[in-house]
mmCIF file of C-alpha atoms in Angstrom:
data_model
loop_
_atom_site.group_PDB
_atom_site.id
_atom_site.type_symbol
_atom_site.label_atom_id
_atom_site.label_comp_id
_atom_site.label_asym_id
_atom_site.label_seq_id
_atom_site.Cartn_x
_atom_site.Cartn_y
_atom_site.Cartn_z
ATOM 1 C CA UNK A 26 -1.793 3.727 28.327
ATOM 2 C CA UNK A 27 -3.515 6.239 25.004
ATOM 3 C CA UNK A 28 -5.942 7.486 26.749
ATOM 4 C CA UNK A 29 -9.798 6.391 24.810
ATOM 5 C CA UNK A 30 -10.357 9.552 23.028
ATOM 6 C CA UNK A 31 -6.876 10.135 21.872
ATOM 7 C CA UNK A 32 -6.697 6.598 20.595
ATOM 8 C CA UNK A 33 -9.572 7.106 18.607
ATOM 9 C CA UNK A 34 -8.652 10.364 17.394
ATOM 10 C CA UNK A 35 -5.593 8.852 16.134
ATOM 11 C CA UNK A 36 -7.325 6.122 14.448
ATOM 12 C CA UNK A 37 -9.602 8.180 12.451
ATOM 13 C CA UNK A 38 -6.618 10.352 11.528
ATOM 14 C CA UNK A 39 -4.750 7.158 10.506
ATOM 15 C CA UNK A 40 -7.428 5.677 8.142
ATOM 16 C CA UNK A 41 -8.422 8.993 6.582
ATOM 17 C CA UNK A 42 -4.354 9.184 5.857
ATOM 18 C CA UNK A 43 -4.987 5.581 4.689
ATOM 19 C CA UNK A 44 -7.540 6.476 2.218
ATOM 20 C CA UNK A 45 -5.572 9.238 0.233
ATOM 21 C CA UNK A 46 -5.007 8.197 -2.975
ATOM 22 C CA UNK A 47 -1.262 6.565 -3.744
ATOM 23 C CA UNK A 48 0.675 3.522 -4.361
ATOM 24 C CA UNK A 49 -0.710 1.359 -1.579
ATOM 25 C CA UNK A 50 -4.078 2.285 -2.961
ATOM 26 C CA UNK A 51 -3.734 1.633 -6.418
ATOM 27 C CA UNK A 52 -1.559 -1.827 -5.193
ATOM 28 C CA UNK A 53 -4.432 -3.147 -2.968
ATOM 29 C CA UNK A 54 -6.823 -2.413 -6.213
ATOM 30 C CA UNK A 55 -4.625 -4.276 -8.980
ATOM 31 C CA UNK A 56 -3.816 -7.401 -6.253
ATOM 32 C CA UNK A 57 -8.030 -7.299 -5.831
ATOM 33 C CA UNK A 58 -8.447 -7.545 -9.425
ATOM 34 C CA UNK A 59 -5.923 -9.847 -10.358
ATOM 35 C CA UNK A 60 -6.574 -12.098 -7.418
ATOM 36 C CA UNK A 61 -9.889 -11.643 -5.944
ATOM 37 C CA UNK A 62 -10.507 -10.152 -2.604
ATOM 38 C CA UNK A 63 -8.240 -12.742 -0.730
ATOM 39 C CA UNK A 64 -5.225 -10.945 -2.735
ATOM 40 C CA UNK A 65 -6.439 -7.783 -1.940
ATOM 41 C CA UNK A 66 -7.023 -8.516 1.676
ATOM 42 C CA UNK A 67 -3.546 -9.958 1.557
ATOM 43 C CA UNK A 68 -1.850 -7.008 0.097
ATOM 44 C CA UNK A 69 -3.862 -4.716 2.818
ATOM 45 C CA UNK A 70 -2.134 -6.954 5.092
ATOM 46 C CA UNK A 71 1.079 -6.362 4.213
ATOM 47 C CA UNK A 72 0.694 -2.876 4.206
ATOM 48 C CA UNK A 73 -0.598 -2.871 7.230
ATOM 49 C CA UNK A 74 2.877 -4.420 8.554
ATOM 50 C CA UNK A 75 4.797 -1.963 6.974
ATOM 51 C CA UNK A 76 3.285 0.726 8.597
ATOM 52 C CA UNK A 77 4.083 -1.121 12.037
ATOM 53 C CA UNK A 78 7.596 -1.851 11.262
ATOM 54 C CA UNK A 79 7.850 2.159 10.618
ATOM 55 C CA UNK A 80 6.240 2.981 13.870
ATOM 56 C CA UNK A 81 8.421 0.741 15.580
ATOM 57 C CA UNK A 82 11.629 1.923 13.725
ATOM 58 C CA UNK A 83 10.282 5.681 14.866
ATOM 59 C CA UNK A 84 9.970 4.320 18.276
ATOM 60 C CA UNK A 85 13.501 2.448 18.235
ATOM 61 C CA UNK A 86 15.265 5.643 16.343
ATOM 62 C CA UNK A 87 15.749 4.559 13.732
ATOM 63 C CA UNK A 88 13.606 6.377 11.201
ATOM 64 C CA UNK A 89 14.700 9.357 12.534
ATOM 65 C CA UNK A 90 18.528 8.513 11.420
ATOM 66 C CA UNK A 91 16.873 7.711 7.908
ATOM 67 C CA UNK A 92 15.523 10.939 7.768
ATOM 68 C CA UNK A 93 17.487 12.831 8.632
ATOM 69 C CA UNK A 94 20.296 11.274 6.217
ATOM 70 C CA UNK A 95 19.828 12.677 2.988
ATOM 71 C CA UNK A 96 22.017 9.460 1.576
ATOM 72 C CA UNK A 97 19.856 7.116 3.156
ATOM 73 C CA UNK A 98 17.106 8.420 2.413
ATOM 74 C CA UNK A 99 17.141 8.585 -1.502
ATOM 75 C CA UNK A 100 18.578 5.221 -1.518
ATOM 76 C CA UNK A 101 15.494 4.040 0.626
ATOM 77 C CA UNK A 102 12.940 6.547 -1.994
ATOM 78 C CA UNK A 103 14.739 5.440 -5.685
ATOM 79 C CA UNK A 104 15.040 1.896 -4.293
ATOM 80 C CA UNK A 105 10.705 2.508 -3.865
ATOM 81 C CA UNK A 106 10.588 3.819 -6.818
ATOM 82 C CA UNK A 107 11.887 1.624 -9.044
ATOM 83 C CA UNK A 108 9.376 -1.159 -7.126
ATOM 84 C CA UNK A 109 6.660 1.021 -8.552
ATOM 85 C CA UNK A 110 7.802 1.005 -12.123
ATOM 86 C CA UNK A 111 8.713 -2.501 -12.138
ATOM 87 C CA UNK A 112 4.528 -3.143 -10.772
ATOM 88 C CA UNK A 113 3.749 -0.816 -13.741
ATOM 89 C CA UNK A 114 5.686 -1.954 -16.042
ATOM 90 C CA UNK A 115 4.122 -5.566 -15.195
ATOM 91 C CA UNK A 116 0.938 -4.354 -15.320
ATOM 92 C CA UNK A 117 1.794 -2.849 -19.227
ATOM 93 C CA UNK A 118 3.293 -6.342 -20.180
ATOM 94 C CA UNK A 119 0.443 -8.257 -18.950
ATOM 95 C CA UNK A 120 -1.819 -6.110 -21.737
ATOM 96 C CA UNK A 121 0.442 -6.597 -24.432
ATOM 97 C CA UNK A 122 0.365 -10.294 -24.101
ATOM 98 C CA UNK A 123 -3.164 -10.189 -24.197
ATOM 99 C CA UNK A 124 -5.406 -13.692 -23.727
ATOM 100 C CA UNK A 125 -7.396 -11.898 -21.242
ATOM 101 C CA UNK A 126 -10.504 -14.019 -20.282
ATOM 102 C CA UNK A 127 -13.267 -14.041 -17.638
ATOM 103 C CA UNK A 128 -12.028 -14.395 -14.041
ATOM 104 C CA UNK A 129 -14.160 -17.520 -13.800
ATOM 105 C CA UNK A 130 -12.194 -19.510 -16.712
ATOM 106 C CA UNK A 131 -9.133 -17.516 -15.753
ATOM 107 C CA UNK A 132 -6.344 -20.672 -14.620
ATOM 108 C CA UNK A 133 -5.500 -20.675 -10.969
ATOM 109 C CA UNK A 134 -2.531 -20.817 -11.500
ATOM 110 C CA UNK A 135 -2.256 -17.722 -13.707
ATOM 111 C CA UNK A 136 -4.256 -15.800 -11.072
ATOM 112 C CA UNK A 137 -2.054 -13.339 -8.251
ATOM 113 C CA UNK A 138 -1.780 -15.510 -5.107
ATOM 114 C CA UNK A 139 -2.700 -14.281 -1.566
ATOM 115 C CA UNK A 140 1.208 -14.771 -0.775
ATOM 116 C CA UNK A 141 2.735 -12.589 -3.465
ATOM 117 C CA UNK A 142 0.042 -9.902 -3.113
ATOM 118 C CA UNK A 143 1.175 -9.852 0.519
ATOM 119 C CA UNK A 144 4.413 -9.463 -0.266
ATOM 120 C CA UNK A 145 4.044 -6.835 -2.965
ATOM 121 C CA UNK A 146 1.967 -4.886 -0.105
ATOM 122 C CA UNK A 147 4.586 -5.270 2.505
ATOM 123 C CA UNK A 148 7.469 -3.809 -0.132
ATOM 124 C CA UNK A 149 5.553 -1.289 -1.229
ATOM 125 C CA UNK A 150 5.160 0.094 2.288
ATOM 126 C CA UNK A 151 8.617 -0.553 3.456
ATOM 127 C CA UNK A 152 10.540 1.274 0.479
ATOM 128 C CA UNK A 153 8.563 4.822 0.886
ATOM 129 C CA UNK A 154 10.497 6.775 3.054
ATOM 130 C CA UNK A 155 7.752 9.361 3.166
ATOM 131 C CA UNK A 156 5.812 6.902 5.661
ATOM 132 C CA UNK A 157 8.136 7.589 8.083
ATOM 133 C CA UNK A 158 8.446 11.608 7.472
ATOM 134 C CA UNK A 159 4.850 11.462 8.175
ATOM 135 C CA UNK A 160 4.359 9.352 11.138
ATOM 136 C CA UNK A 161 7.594 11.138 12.508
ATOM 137 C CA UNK A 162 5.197 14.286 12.662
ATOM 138 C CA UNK A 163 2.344 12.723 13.418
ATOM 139 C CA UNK A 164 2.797 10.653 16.527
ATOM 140 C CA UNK A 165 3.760 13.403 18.796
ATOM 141 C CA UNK A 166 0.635 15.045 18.314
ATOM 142 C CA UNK A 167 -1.123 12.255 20.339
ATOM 143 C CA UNK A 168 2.014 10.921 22.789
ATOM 144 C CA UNK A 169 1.640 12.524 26.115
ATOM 145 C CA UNK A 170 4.588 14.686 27.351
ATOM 146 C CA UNK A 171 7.625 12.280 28.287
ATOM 147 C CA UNK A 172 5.750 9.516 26.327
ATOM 148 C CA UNK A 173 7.517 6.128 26.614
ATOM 149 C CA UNK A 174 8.276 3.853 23.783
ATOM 150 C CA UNK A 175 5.179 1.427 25.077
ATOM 151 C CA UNK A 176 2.992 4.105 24.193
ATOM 152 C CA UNK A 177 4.424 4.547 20.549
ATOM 153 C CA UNK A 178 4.018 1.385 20.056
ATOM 154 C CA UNK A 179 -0.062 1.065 21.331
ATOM 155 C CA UNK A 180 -0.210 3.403 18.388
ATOM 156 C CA UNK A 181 1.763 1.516 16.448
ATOM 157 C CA UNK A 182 -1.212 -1.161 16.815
ATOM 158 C CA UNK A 183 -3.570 1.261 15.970
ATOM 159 C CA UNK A 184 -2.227 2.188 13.276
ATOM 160 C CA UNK A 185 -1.572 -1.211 12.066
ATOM 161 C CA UNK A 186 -5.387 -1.641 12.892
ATOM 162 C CA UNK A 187 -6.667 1.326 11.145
ATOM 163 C CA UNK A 188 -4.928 0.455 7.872
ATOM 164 C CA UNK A 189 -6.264 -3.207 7.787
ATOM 165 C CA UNK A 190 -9.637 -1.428 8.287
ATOM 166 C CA UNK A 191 -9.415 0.313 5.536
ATOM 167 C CA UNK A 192 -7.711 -1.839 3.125
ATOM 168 C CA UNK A 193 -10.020 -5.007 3.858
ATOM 169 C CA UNK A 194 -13.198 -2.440 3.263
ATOM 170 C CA UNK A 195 -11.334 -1.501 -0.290
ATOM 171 C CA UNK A 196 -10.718 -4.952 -1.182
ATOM 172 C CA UNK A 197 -14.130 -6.209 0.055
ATOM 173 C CA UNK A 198 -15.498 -3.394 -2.085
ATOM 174 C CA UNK A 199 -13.589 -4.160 -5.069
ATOM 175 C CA UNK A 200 -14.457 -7.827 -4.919
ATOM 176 C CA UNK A 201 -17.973 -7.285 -4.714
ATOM 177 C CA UNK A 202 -17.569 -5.537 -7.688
ATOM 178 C CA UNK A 203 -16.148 -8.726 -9.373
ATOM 179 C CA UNK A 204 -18.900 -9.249 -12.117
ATOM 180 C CA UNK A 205 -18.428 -5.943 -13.518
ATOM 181 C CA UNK A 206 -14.616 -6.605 -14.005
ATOM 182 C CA UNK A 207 -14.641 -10.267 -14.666
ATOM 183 C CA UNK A 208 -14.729 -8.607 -18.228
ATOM 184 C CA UNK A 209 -11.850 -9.061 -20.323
ATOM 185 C CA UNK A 210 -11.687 -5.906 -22.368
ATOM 186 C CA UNK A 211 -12.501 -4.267 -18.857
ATOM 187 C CA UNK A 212 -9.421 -5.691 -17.140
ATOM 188 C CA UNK A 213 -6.900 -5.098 -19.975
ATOM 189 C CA UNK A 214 -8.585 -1.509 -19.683
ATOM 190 C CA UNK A 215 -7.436 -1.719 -15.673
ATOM 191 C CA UNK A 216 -3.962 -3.124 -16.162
ATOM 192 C CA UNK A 217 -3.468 -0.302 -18.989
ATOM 193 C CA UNK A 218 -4.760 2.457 -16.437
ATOM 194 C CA UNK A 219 -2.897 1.366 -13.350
ATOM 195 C CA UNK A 220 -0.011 0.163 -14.971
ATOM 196 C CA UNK A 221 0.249 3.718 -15.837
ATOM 197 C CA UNK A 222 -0.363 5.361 -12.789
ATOM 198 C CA UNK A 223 1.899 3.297 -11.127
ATOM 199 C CA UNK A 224 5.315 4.264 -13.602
ATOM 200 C CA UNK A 225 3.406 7.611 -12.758
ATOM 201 C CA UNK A 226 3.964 6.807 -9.406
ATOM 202 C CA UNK A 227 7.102 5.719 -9.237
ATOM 203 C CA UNK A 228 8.647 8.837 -11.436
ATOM 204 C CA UNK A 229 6.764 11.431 -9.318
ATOM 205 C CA UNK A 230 7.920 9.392 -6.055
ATOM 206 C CA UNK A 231 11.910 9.710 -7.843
ATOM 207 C CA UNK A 232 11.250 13.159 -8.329
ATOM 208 C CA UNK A 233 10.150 14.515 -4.912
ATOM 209 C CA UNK A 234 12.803 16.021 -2.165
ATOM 210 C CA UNK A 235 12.483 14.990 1.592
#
């Protein structure tokens, strides 16, 4: 077992890492805005089971062979990439169609669902390699010598718990702000800006080494 403080420690590390600005942050925004704070807490969600699946795959080896493979890796980083500029690029076509209106009279079915926030979450997540280059040098900061692969994965939990923590706060936060956003001309104003940083994103993400 992580011993209490440890486990703590590495929760507050993991939810300060959480809260650095990047493309699960500005994805958990757009999915709040789009969809309300169910979307967002969906797209947290899916995140959030990324970021287990990499722990695992750290604890099973495998991230370590993806790292370590200079092939695989790019593959794994253009592959996230090109998720990012596709978001973005949705984002930018969704302002040039215009016919914004006020979340209230916007059509249900014209509004991002819980499941496809969820899923654009989860992606996200799972196609940036540099999860795994940075859990691969976190986590042996806080296993104990000779730590077995049950303990990796009690802090795969806590990580998984830390970044729903974090991502349920932004999306509660966001949705709270709903009136203020419910604006038209304010929303196309979001798409434009995060439809921007996420190409931004995407090109800087395409750009970067191991």
């Amino acid at each position: 077992m992580i011993p209490g403080a440890t486990a703590a420690s590495f929760l507050l590390v993991v939810v300060l890492g959480a809260m650095s600005p990047g493309p699960d942050f500005v994805v958990v925004t757009r999915s709040a805005l789009s969809g309300g704070r169910r979307a967002g807490i969906a797209a947290g969600a899916g995140i959030a089971l990324g970021v287990f699946a990499w722990v695992v795959a750290i604890a099973l080896g495998v991230a370590a062979v993806l790292t370590a493979s200079a092939v695989a890796f790019t593959v794994v980083k253009l592959a996230g990439a090109a998720y990012l500029v596709f978001l973005g690029v949705k984002a930018w076509l969704a302002v040039r169609r215009g016919g914004y209106r006020d979340l209230g009279e916007t059509p249900a079915a014209r509004q991002l669902t819980a499941g496809a926030a969820f899923r654009q979450g989860l992606v996200t997540n799972l196609l940036n390699p540099k999860v795994a280059v940075y859990f691969l040098a976190l986590l042996p900061q806080f296993l104990p010598a000779g730590g077995a692969t049950v303990q990796t994965l009690e802090l795969a939990g806590i990580a998984t718990a830390g970044t729903v923590l974090w991502f349920v706060t932004l999306a509660v936060v966001v949705g709270a702000l709903k009136k203020f956003f419910s604006a038209g001309r304010v929303r196309r104003g979001l798409d434009a800006v995060l439809g921007t940083v996420l190409v931004t994103l995407g090109l800087k993400v395409a750009a970067e080494t191991a």
